[in-house]
Coordinates of C-alpha atoms in Angstrom, one line a residue:
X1 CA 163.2 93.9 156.4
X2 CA 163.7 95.2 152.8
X3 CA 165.0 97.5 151.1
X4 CA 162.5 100.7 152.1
X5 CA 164.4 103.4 151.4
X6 CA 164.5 102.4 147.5
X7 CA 160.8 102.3 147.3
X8 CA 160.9 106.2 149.1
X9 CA 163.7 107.3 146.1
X10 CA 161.6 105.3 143.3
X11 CA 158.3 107.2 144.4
X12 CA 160.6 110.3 144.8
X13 CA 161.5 110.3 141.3
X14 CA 158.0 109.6 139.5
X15 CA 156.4 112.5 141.9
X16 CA 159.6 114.7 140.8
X17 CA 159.1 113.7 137.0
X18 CA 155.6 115.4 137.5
X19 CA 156.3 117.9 138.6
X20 CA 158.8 119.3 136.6
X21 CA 156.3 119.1 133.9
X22 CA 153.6 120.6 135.7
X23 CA 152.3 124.1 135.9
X24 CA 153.2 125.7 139.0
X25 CA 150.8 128.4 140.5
X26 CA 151.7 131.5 141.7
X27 CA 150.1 132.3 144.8
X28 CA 151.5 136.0 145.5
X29 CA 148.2 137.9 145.0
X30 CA 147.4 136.5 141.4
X31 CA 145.6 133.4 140.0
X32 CA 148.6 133.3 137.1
X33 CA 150.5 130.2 136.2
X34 CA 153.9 130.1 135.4
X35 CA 156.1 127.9 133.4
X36 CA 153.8 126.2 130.8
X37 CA 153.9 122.5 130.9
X38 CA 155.6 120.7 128.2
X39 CA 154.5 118.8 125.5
X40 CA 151.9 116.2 126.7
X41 CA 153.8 113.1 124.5
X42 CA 156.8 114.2 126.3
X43 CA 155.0 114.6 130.0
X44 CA 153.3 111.0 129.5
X45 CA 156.7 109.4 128.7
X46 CA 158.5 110.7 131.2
X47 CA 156.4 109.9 133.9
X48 CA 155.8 106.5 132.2
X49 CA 159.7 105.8 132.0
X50 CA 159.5 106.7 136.1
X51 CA 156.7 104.5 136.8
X52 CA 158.5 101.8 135.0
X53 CA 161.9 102.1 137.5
X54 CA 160.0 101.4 140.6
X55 CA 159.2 98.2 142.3
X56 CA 157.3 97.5 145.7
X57 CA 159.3 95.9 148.4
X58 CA 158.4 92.9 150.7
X59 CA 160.8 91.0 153.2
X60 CA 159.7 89.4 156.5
X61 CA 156.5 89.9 157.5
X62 CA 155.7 93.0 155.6
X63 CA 155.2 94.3 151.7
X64 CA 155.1 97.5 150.7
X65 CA 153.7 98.4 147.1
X66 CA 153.6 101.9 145.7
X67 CA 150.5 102.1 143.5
X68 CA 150.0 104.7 140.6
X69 CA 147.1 105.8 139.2
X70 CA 146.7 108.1 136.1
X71 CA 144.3 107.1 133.3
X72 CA 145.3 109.4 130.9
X73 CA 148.3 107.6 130.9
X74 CA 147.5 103.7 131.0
X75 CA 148.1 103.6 134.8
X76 CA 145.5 101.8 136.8
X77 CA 147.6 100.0 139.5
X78 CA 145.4 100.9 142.0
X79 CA 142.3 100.1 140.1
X80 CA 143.4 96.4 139.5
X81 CA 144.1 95.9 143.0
X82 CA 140.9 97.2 144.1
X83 CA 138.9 94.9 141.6
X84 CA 140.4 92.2 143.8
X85 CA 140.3 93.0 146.9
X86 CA 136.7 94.4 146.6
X87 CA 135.6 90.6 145.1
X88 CA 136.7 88.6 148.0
X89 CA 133.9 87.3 150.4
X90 CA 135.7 86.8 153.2
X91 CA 137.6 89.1 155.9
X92 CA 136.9 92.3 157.7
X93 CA 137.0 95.3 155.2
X94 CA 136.6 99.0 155.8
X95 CA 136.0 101.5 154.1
X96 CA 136.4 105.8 154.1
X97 CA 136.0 108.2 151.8
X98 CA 134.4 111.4 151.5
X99 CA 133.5 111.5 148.3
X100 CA 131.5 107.9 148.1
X101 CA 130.9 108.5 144.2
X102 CA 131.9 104.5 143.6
X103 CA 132.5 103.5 139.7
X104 CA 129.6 101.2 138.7
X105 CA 132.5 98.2 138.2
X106 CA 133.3 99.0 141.7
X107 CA 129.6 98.8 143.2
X108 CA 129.2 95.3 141.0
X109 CA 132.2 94.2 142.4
X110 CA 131.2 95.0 146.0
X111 CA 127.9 93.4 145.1
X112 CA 129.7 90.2 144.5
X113 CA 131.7 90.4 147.8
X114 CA 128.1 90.4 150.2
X115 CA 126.5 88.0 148.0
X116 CA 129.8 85.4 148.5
X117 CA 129.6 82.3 150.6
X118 CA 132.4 84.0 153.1
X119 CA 131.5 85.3 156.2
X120 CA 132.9 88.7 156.2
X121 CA 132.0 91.8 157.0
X122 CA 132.2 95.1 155.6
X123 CA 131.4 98.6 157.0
X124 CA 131.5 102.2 155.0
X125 CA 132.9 105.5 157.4
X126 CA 131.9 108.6 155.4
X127 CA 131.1 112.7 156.5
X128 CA 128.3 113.1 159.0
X129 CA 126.3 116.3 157.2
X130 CA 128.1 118.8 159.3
X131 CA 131.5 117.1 158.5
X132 CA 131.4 116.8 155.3
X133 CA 134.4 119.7 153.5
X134 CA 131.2 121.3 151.8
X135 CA 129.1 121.7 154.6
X136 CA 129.8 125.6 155.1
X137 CA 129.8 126.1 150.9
X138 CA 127.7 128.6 149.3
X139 CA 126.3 129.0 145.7
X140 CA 126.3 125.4 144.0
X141 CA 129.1 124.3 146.7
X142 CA 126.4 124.2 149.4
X143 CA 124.5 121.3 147.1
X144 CA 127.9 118.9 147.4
X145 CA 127.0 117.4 150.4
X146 CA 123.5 116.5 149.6
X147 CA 124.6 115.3 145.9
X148 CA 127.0 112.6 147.6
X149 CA 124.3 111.8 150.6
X150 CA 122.2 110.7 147.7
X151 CA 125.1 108.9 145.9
X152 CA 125.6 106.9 149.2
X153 CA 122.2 106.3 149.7
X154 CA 121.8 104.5 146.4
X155 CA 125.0 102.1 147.0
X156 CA 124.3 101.3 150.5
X157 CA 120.9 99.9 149.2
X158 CA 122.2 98.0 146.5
X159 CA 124.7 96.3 149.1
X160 CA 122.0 95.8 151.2
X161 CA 119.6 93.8 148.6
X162 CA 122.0 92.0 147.5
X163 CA 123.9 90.9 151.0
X164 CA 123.3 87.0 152.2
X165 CA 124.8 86.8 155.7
X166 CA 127.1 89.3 155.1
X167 CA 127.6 91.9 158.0
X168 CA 127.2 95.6 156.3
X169 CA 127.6 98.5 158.7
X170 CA 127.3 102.6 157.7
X171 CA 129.0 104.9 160.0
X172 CA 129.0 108.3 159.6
X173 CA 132.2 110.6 161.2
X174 CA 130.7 113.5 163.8
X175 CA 133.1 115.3 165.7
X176 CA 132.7 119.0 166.4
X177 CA 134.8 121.5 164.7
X178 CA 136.1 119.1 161.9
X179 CA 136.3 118.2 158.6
X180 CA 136.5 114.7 157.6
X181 CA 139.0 114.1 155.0
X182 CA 140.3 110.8 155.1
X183 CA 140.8 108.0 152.7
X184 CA 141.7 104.7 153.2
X185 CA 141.2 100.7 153.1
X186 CA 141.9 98.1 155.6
X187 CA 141.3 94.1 155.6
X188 CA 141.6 92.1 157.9
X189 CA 142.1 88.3 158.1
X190 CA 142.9 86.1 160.8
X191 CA 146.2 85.7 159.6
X192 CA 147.3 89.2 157.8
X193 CA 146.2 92.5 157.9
X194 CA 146.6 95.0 154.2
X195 CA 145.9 99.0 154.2
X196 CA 145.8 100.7 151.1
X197 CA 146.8 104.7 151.9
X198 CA 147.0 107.9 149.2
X199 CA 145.6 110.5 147.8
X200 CA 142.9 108.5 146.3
X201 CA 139.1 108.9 146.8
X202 CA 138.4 105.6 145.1
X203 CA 135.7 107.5 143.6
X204 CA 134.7 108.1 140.0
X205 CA 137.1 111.0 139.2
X206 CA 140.2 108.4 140.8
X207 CA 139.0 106.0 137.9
X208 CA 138.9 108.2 135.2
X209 CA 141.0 111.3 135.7
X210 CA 142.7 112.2 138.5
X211 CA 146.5 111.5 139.4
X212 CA 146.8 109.3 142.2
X213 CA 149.7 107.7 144.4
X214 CA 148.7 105.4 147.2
X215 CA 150.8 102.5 149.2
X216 CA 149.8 98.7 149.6
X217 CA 150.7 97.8 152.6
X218 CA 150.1 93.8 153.6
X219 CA 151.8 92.7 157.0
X220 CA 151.7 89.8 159.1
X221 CA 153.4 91.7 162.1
X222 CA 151.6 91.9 164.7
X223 CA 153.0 95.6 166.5
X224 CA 152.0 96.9 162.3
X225 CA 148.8 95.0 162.3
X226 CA 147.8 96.6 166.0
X227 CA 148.3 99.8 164.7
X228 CA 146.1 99.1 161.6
X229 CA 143.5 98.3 164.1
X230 CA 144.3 101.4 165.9
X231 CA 143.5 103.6 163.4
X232 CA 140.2 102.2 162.9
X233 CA 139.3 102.5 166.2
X234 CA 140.6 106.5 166.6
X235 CA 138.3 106.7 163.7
X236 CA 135.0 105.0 164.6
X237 CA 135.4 106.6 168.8
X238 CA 133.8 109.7 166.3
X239 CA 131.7 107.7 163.9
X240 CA 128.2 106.8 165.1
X241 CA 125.6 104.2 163.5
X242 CA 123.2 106.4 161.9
X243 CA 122.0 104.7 158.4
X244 CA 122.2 106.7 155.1
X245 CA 118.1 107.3 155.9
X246 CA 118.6 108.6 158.9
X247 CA 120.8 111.3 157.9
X248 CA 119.6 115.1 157.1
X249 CA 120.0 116.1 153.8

């Protein structure tokens, strides 16, 4: 019901401001980089003055909100957002990543959320060990997967101390011949459903580094909030209920 298209151009424009100023690779035969960057006050304000032009979009049942995240440059939309969303006790909230290196403000914050007086639920969906996009590394790469298996261990047990009538669930994604890749949020309340959707690991590195774009998305519609839940089903048919202890290193 509003105006989508401008939210495509305003996004357009900051992911084009980036890239004009960003090294481009040259992937004939050599590891090379052409075109040097510019000058890193005049890459910051230029993707700054981008940032600035766009707005999210909401009309009927539906808002749509792009969120930027780049800390070297002050932008930590998606970070604010989460702080908020991870805090509230109540609704139905899921949760994949395959990197599940949480920021300790995040893991307080989710601490908070099962300790509330709500009666939601939340459930993690991360790589099963054979699933994971290091599984088949070599040298240090082959130590990945164990490195986060003991990352998630350590949250899931902090959640689980400090839950109070708050349903937890661990799922782990299995499916023969994949990788498992995917990021993204959902909650769910009887009245609305929101996805956040990106490039974003919500990890560490997303906090403190990494250049992120992902898209709020909050509707009411019930067709868009079906299809929410349809994603999460496709997802969990390959996800089983093996707990962080149960899985092999």
């Amino acid at each position: 019901k509003g105006d989508y298209r401008k939210v495509a151009t305003d996004v357009h424009s900051v992911v084009d401001e980036a890239a004009r100023h960003s090294l481009r690779a040259d992937y004939e035969g050599t590891d090379s980089l052409r075109e040097p960057a510019r000058a890193a006050d005049a890459v910051h304000g230029a993707v700054l003055d981008a940032v600035a032009a766009h707005a999210g979009v909401g009309g009927g049942d539906t808002t749509v909100v792009p969120l930027f995240q780049h800390p070297c440059l002050g932008l930590r939309q998606e970070y604010d957002v989460l702080l908020e969303l991870l805090g509230w006790s109540d609704g139905e909230l899921v949760i994949n990543t395959p990197y599940p290196n949480f920021p300790e403000v995040y893991l307080r914050t989710m601490e908070r959320r099962v300790a509330g007086p709500g009666d939601g639920s939340t459930m993690f969906v991360g790589p099963s060990a054979g699933s994971h996009s290091f599984s088949t590394g070599r040298g240090l790469k082959a130590l990945v997967p164990g490195v986060y298996l003991h990352r998630e261990r350590e949250f899931t047990s902090r959640l689980q101390a400090a839950a109070v009538g708050h349903g937890l669930d661990f799922r782990h994604y299995d499916r023969a011949g994949w990788v498992f890749h995917s990021k993204g949020i959902w909650f769910t309340t009887p009245e609305e459903s929101a996805t956040i959707i990106g490039s974003s690991s919500f990890g560490e590195r997303s906090v403190a580094r990494d250049f992120d774009l992902s898209f709020l998305v909050v509707t009411r519609d019930p067709a868009l909030r079906a299809a929410m839940a349809g994603e999460v089903e496709t997802m969990l048919t390959w996800a089983d209920g093996q707990q962080p202890s149960d899985r092999p290193a």
